[in-house]
Amino acid sequence: MAAVGGSAACCAVLLAAVLLFSAPATTEAYDSLDPNGNITIKWDIISWTADGYVATVTMFNYQQFRHIDAPGWQLGWAWAKKEVIWSMVGAQATEQGDCSKFKSNPPHCCKKEPNIVDLLPGTPFNQQIANCCKAGVIKTFNQDPANAASSFQISVGLAGTTNKTVKVPKNFTLKAPGPGYTCGRALVGKPTKYLSADGRRVTQALMSWNVTCTYSQFLAQKTPTCCVSLSSFYNDTIVNCPTCSCGCQNNITRPGSCVNENSPYLQSAINGPGKYTGQPLIQCTSHMCPIRIHWHVKLNYKEYWRVKVTITNFNYRMNYSDWNLVAQHPNFDNITKLFSFNYKPLTPYGGRINDTAMFWGMKFYNDLLNQAGPLGNAQSELLMRKDSETFTFDKGWAFPRRVYFNGDNCVMPSPDSYPWLPNASPLTKQPMKLSVLVFSIVLATLVAYV
């Protein structure tokens, strides 16, 4: 019996190990502040051709606070058969591949696994379709719904000419611009319907399939990209970003990875070899993060309190256009006034709790966060009404629980290092009750007479 029991236990352990290592990696992409966020790729066949079809491909950004910035998206897949791309409108394949078997009029791309990129602004009108030609930049619906999608048209050959002979592509990949997104398989669904410009006629695609891609910060980069520092009016302590939040200074293994702001070689370093490759050049700091968010508890009023938020760019080679900031704090349900930032509450818990807010810059004022230097910052102040049941300055309550910049989770200081109230601070004391006050006065009078 002991042998049987030991064998059963061994099998259970092996089964648990198999389930652990075979679990889908997509769970890494789950974000509790945007649980349903994804990029959906919709592939609609709109007409048949002699040897294939013409399709419109559209990417919709359904993420609340994560956008695709310059140099833009790259979309790839593997053809199921021997398909070729005859032509494209609004995008292009980065390589043509081997089209030598075509004697005349070679296709646009003959690669088994094509890689597609968006066209640049200013592309001739006869090479454009709606929602194309934005250099691969896709905004979020919260910030800019008009630019939260990107489209192109593709003519596919050697593909079959009916719903039964067409095979959906496989192994979709999305780079934005680097790794970070994991795409599922293409799922054939109901054909997409289109409403005419006058709203009087509805047409539909001949065949449609969708691909869903989700983001994982761990897949995008191994190190964080931002950190948070804290301060308050009631404590002289300034809590800096944790040391080496985004890496450590090491000019031996990574020469030229950072430069001091007062270095005489600063400008030559900025214009160095990495200028046109997108290689970051960070100001040398203890945290080595491109972005720092500073949260300062500024003022205390009778019924309100005030916070100043400052975003600082330490990257000498990067301007952040249409940046956004997401923070979580229990008093965000009582935001009364905001200065110089746009604001929208996020409700990741189905509207039951309103403790998450998204902030972004005002158009043509501070929506562009300039590169490191005198102008490389954006700041605003938040005025919040106090909730008498929960409000306190004690034990770091006034500081945020989590902070994101452009969709990436920022490194927070350790809670035990937060600026705390002095032990004898009047802010921690409750108002003296009238009965206690009267008793104290009477007692002092009696003692005086004695």
XYZ file of C-alpha atoms in Angstrom:
450
model
C 0.000 0.000 0.000
C 2.870 2.342 0.800
C 4.329 1.728 -2.644
C 0.980 2.452 -4.272
C 0.596 5.664 -2.245
C 4.117 6.793 -3.162
C 3.469 6.080 -6.850
C 0.221 8.073 -6.759
C 1.960 11.009 -5.089
C 4.721 10.907 -7.714
C 2.159 10.913 -10.553
C 0.345 13.854 -8.957
C 3.584 15.833 -8.792
C 4.391 15.043 -12.440
C 0.863 16.045 -13.524
C 1.132 19.341 -11.629
C 4.493 20.042 -13.302
C 3.047 19.319 -16.770
C 0.088 21.636 -16.159
C 2.397 24.373 -14.847
C 4.738 24.355 -17.834
C 1.957 23.911 -20.401
C -0.095 26.842 -19.065
C -0.642 29.540 -21.723
C 1.786 32.429 -21.605
C -0.982 34.940 -22.268
C -1.671 35.238 -18.544
C 1.468 37.404 -18.398
C -0.403 40.015 -20.421
C -3.211 40.518 -17.905
C -3.360 44.043 -16.478
C -5.730 44.555 -13.537
C -6.171 48.251 -14.421
C -7.172 47.407 -18.005
C -8.397 43.800 -17.855
C -10.084 43.880 -21.269
C -7.436 45.914 -23.085
C -6.209 44.506 -26.407
C -5.498 45.305 -30.030
C -7.955 43.588 -32.359
C -6.979 42.945 -35.980
C -9.995 42.612 -38.281
C -9.419 41.081 -41.718
C -12.374 41.640 -44.116
C -12.475 40.181 -47.628
C -14.364 42.737 -49.719
C -14.043 41.247 -53.245
C -12.796 38.186 -55.127
C -10.153 38.306 -57.887
C -9.043 35.815 -60.544
C -6.710 33.990 -58.145
C -7.540 35.372 -54.715
C -9.158 38.315 -53.020
C -8.909 41.952 -51.923
C -9.189 42.580 -48.168
C -9.227 45.513 -45.784
C -7.169 44.966 -42.636
C -7.834 47.222 -39.629
C -6.145 47.327 -36.235
C -8.328 48.713 -33.415
C -6.662 49.808 -30.174
C -9.043 48.814 -27.382
C -6.514 49.576 -24.641
C -7.500 52.369 -22.273
C -4.085 53.931 -21.738
C -1.508 52.160 -23.911
C -0.850 53.494 -27.406
C 1.577 52.589 -30.190
C 4.139 55.343 -30.574
C 6.772 56.122 -33.218
C 8.365 54.431 -35.104
C 5.047 52.586 -35.224
C 3.573 49.117 -35.568
C 4.887 46.147 -37.553
C 2.448 43.375 -38.393
C 3.501 39.902 -39.483
C 1.976 36.484 -40.200
C 2.658 33.182 -41.984
C 0.616 32.248 -45.041
C -1.269 28.940 -44.795
C -0.560 28.016 -48.456
C 1.628 29.645 -51.146
C -0.096 33.027 -51.180
C 1.556 36.189 -52.511
C 0.712 39.865 -52.095
C -0.002 41.383 -55.490
C -0.401 44.938 -54.225
C -1.082 47.049 -51.146
C -2.682 50.426 -50.441
C -1.933 52.318 -47.208
C 0.926 50.042 -46.128
C 3.866 48.097 -47.550
C 5.871 44.930 -46.987
C 9.396 45.590 -45.758
C 10.837 42.944 -48.137
C 9.715 41.691 -51.542
C 11.268 38.231 -51.241
C 11.980 35.822 -54.094
C 9.496 36.490 -56.917
C 11.702 35.007 -59.689
C 9.045 32.509 -60.807
C 6.861 35.370 -62.014
C 8.033 36.324 -65.503
C 6.230 39.663 -65.671
C 4.546 42.020 -63.226
C 6.116 40.524 -60.074
C 4.026 40.692 -56.899
C 4.564 43.258 -54.170
C 5.744 40.495 -51.800
C 6.415 36.763 -52.175
C 7.657 35.987 -48.673
C 6.064 33.158 -46.703
C 6.129 35.371 -43.600
C 5.672 38.987 -44.730
C 6.316 41.931 -42.411
C 3.998 44.908 -42.961
C 4.486 48.563 -41.922
C 2.350 51.667 -42.247
C 3.088 54.397 -44.794
C 4.266 57.846 -43.752
C 2.173 61.033 -43.577
C 2.257 62.859 -46.907
C 1.808 59.685 -48.966
C 0.128 60.457 -52.353
C -3.663 60.246 -52.149
C -3.876 57.443 -54.731
C -1.861 55.237 -52.332
C -4.030 55.952 -49.280
C -7.182 54.560 -47.695
C -9.033 55.750 -44.589
C -7.070 55.444 -41.315
C -3.743 54.830 -43.029
C -0.437 56.606 -43.398
C 0.277 57.751 -39.825
C 3.744 56.171 -39.586
C 2.290 53.319 -37.571
C 1.147 55.470 -34.656
C -2.147 54.400 -33.026
C -3.671 56.455 -30.194
C -5.942 55.277 -27.392
C -9.715 55.705 -27.509
C -9.590 57.747 -24.293
C -7.163 60.339 -25.652
C -7.871 60.458 -29.377
C -10.669 58.171 -30.613
C -10.382 59.480 -34.177
C -6.852 58.059 -34.411
C -7.293 54.844 -32.433
C -7.291 52.619 -35.551
C -5.001 51.920 -38.495
C -5.987 50.323 -41.823
C -4.567 49.098 -45.103
C -5.832 47.245 -48.170
C -4.185 44.102 -49.485
C -4.630 42.137 -52.737
C -3.758 38.462 -52.175
C -3.038 35.956 -54.964
C -2.801 32.139 -55.152
C -5.219 32.093 -52.248
C -8.481 30.515 -53.358
C -11.577 32.376 -54.504
C -14.352 31.113 -52.215
C -15.018 31.004 -48.495
C -14.209 27.281 -48.537
C -10.880 27.497 -50.382
C -9.433 30.536 -48.579
C -7.221 29.649 -45.623
C -6.642 32.128 -42.792
C -3.015 33.143 -42.108
C -1.220 31.762 -39.022
C 1.265 32.908 -36.387
C 0.343 36.591 -36.277
C 2.921 38.893 -34.674
C 2.608 42.545 -33.682
C 5.567 44.737 -32.801
C 4.871 48.188 -31.422
C 7.625 48.938 -32.388
C 9.465 46.237 -30.413
C 8.236 43.038 -28.742
C 5.539 43.049 -26.088
C 2.380 41.799 -27.825
C 1.245 38.185 -28.003
C -1.355 37.394 -30.678
C -3.844 34.559 -30.660
C -4.951 32.564 -33.685
C -7.270 33.984 -36.326
C -10.951 33.228 -35.648
C -13.464 33.340 -38.490
C -16.591 35.216 -37.445
C -19.666 36.892 -38.829
C -18.918 39.093 -41.856
C -18.428 42.765 -40.976
C -21.261 45.061 -42.034
C -20.747 48.525 -43.537
C -23.155 51.460 -43.513
C -23.215 53.713 -46.570
C -22.353 57.406 -46.258
C -26.005 58.425 -46.485
C -27.012 55.795 -43.906
C -29.574 54.180 -46.232
C -27.791 50.983 -47.279
C -25.876 48.224 -45.476
C -23.308 46.048 -47.220
C -21.127 43.322 -45.742
C -17.760 41.648 -46.205
C -17.587 38.318 -48.045
C -15.602 36.756 -45.205
C -14.128 38.101 -41.945
C -11.733 36.926 -39.251
C -10.339 38.527 -36.097
C -7.016 38.283 -34.281
C -6.597 39.524 -30.687
C -3.208 40.718 -29.403
C -2.488 41.466 -25.738
C 0.429 43.338 -24.160
C 2.937 42.205 -21.562
C 5.402 44.692 -20.072
C 7.725 41.805 -19.203
C 7.917 40.765 -22.874
C 8.390 44.376 -23.999
C 11.465 45.055 -21.876
C 13.240 43.281 -19.055
C 13.736 46.481 -17.052
C 11.191 49.163 -16.048
C 11.019 52.494 -17.875
C 9.816 54.837 -15.127
C 9.913 55.389 -11.375
C 8.151 57.444 -8.699
C 9.530 59.841 -6.072
C 7.567 61.362 -3.158
C 7.553 64.410 -0.884
C 5.149 66.363 1.360
C 4.689 69.691 3.099
C 4.621 68.034 6.537
C 7.996 66.285 6.252
C 11.357 67.545 4.974
C 12.227 64.103 3.641
C 12.256 63.680 -0.139
C 11.927 60.022 -1.047
C 13.800 59.509 -4.301
C 13.228 56.729 -6.810
C 14.749 53.472 -5.603
C 18.384 53.084 -6.621
C 18.856 51.231 -9.937
C 15.068 51.240 -10.584
C 15.644 50.958 -14.336
C 19.229 49.725 -14.302
C 22.549 50.802 -12.853
C 25.279 53.068 -14.180
C 27.946 50.874 -15.735
C 30.202 52.498 -18.303
C 32.363 49.356 -18.384
C 29.801 46.931 -19.816
C 27.504 49.624 -21.261
C 29.739 52.544 -22.284
C 27.868 55.679 -23.267
C 24.548 54.516 -21.815
C 24.226 57.717 -19.781
C 25.689 61.198 -19.682
C 25.908 63.823 -16.932
C 23.763 66.896 -17.447
C 26.750 69.224 -16.890
C 29.138 67.243 -19.083
C 31.058 69.348 -21.651
C 30.496 66.484 -24.130
C 26.715 66.420 -23.716
C 25.819 67.714 -27.182
C 28.304 65.466 -28.962
C 26.905 62.475 -27.031
C 23.348 63.370 -28.079
C 24.437 63.551 -31.724
C 26.452 60.341 -31.417
C 26.058 57.056 -33.344
C 22.779 56.066 -31.671
C 20.903 59.247 -32.627
C 19.172 57.780 -35.696
C 18.684 54.233 -34.391
C 16.441 55.160 -31.463
C 19.036 54.114 -28.903
C 18.191 55.968 -25.654
C 20.687 58.282 -24.012
C 19.752 58.715 -20.351
C 20.903 61.382 -17.953
C 23.114 59.734 -15.319
C 21.019 59.365 -12.157
C 20.821 56.971 -9.237
C 17.658 55.422 -10.705
C 18.630 55.449 -14.427
C 15.005 55.741 -15.583
C 13.999 57.664 -18.715
C 10.912 58.990 -16.880
C 10.387 60.056 -13.264
C 7.013 60.977 -11.755
C 7.169 63.080 -8.605
C 4.119 63.202 -6.288
C 4.188 66.101 -3.812
C 1.506 66.549 -1.141
C 1.439 70.333 -1.323
C -1.305 71.896 0.824
C -3.920 71.047 3.419
C -7.232 72.930 3.649
C -10.206 72.440 5.930
C -12.251 70.479 3.391
C -9.735 69.909 0.590
C -6.127 68.910 -0.013
C -3.792 69.596 -2.906
C -1.209 67.501 -4.763
C 1.389 68.540 -7.340
C 2.435 65.980 -9.962
C 5.591 66.509 -12.047
C 6.712 64.297 -14.949
C 10.391 64.641 -15.876
C 12.042 63.252 -19.005
C 15.654 62.094 -18.540
C 16.047 60.779 -22.103
C 18.070 63.137 -24.322
C 16.924 61.402 -27.512
C 13.201 61.007 -26.963
C 10.206 63.349 -27.088
C 7.003 61.752 -25.773
C 4.052 62.907 -27.861
C 0.521 62.303 -26.535
C 1.888 60.849 -23.309
C -0.417 59.675 -20.546
C -0.215 58.976 -16.838
C -2.374 56.552 -14.841
C -2.428 56.575 -11.055
C -4.390 54.773 -8.350
C -5.478 56.463 -5.125
C -8.575 55.974 -2.899
C -9.435 59.713 -2.959
C -9.686 59.963 -6.764
C -13.458 59.671 -6.479
C -13.407 63.226 -5.084
C -11.222 65.064 -7.615
C -12.638 68.598 -7.642
C -10.306 70.534 -9.935
C -7.366 69.804 -12.192
C -4.862 72.288 -13.591
C -3.200 71.931 -17.047
C -3.906 68.177 -17.504
C -6.842 66.357 -19.045
C -8.480 63.785 -16.793
C -10.715 60.756 -17.101
C -11.695 58.300 -14.349
C -11.048 54.631 -15.110
C -13.222 51.958 -13.549
C -11.402 48.626 -13.959
C -13.656 46.996 -11.349
C -16.914 47.482 -13.203
C -17.737 50.911 -11.748
C -17.935 49.726 -8.145
C -14.731 51.525 -7.123
C -13.516 54.801 -8.595
C -9.894 54.923 -7.465
C -8.040 54.996 -10.816
C -7.502 58.078 -12.981
C -5.898 58.746 -16.351
C -4.187 62.074 -17.062
C -2.739 63.458 -20.277
C -1.537 66.771 -21.688
C -3.611 69.505 -23.272
C -3.394 69.775 -27.057
C -0.743 72.248 -28.255
C 0.123 73.125 -24.647
C 1.819 70.238 -22.872
C 0.814 67.110 -24.828
C 4.460 66.892 -25.959
C 6.953 65.960 -23.248
C 10.246 67.313 -24.549
C 13.582 65.531 -24.316
C 15.731 65.887 -21.203
C 16.642 69.466 -20.424
C 15.050 72.682 -19.122
C 11.795 72.016 -21.018
C 11.706 68.278 -20.405
C 8.908 68.237 -17.852
C 5.147 68.590 -17.455
C 3.307 69.354 -14.235
C -0.149 69.813 -12.826
C -1.957 70.174 -9.514
C -4.929 68.189 -8.256
C -7.478 69.512 -5.778
C -9.430 66.795 -3.945
C -12.254 66.973 -1.440
C -11.637 65.145 1.821
C -13.733 62.160 2.805
C -14.195 62.475 6.570
C -14.430 58.701 6.989
C -11.205 57.776 5.202
C -8.987 60.852 4.847
C -5.708 60.959 6.740
C -2.116 62.047 6.200
C -0.912 59.251 8.461
C 1.109 56.197 7.329
C 1.578 57.331 3.720
C -2.147 57.322 2.874
C -1.751 60.502 0.779
C 0.547 58.820 -1.770
C -0.493 56.777 -4.816
C -0.762 52.988 -4.758
C 0.369 52.477 -8.358
C 1.554 54.711 -11.210
C 1.813 53.975 -14.933
C 3.449 56.078 -17.659
C 2.449 55.334 -21.274
C 1.076 52.004 -20.120
C 4.159 50.791 -18.253
C 4.092 50.170 -14.508
C 6.511 52.485 -12.659
C 8.783 51.450 -9.791
C 7.459 52.749 -6.456
C 9.529 53.429 -3.310
C 9.187 50.995 -0.441
C 6.170 51.926 1.754
C 8.323 52.051 4.878
C 10.314 54.911 3.336
C 7.283 57.179 2.681
C 7.283 60.635 4.329
C 5.347 60.063 7.560
C 3.768 62.559 9.855
C 5.790 63.598 12.910
C 4.515 61.830 16.018
C 3.252 65.062 17.605
C 1.742 66.481 14.426
C -1.610 68.230 14.991
C -2.787 66.653 11.722
C -3.002 63.281 13.473
C -4.908 64.525 16.507
C -8.672 64.444 16.758
C -10.470 67.666 17.846
C -11.009 67.773 21.622
C -14.600 67.102 22.614
C -16.490 69.877 24.482
C -17.189 67.735 27.593
C -13.515 66.866 27.963
C -12.581 70.529 27.526
C -15.057 71.681 30.227
C -13.893 68.970 32.640
C -10.269 70.025 32.143
C -11.078 73.662 32.884
C -13.055 72.767 36.061
C -10.289 70.466 37.258
C -7.643 73.149 36.722
C -9.746 75.668 38.708
C -10.166 73.292 41.658
C -6.452 72.548 41.703
C -5.703 76.281 41.722
C -7.964 76.850 44.777
C -6.424 73.919 46.608
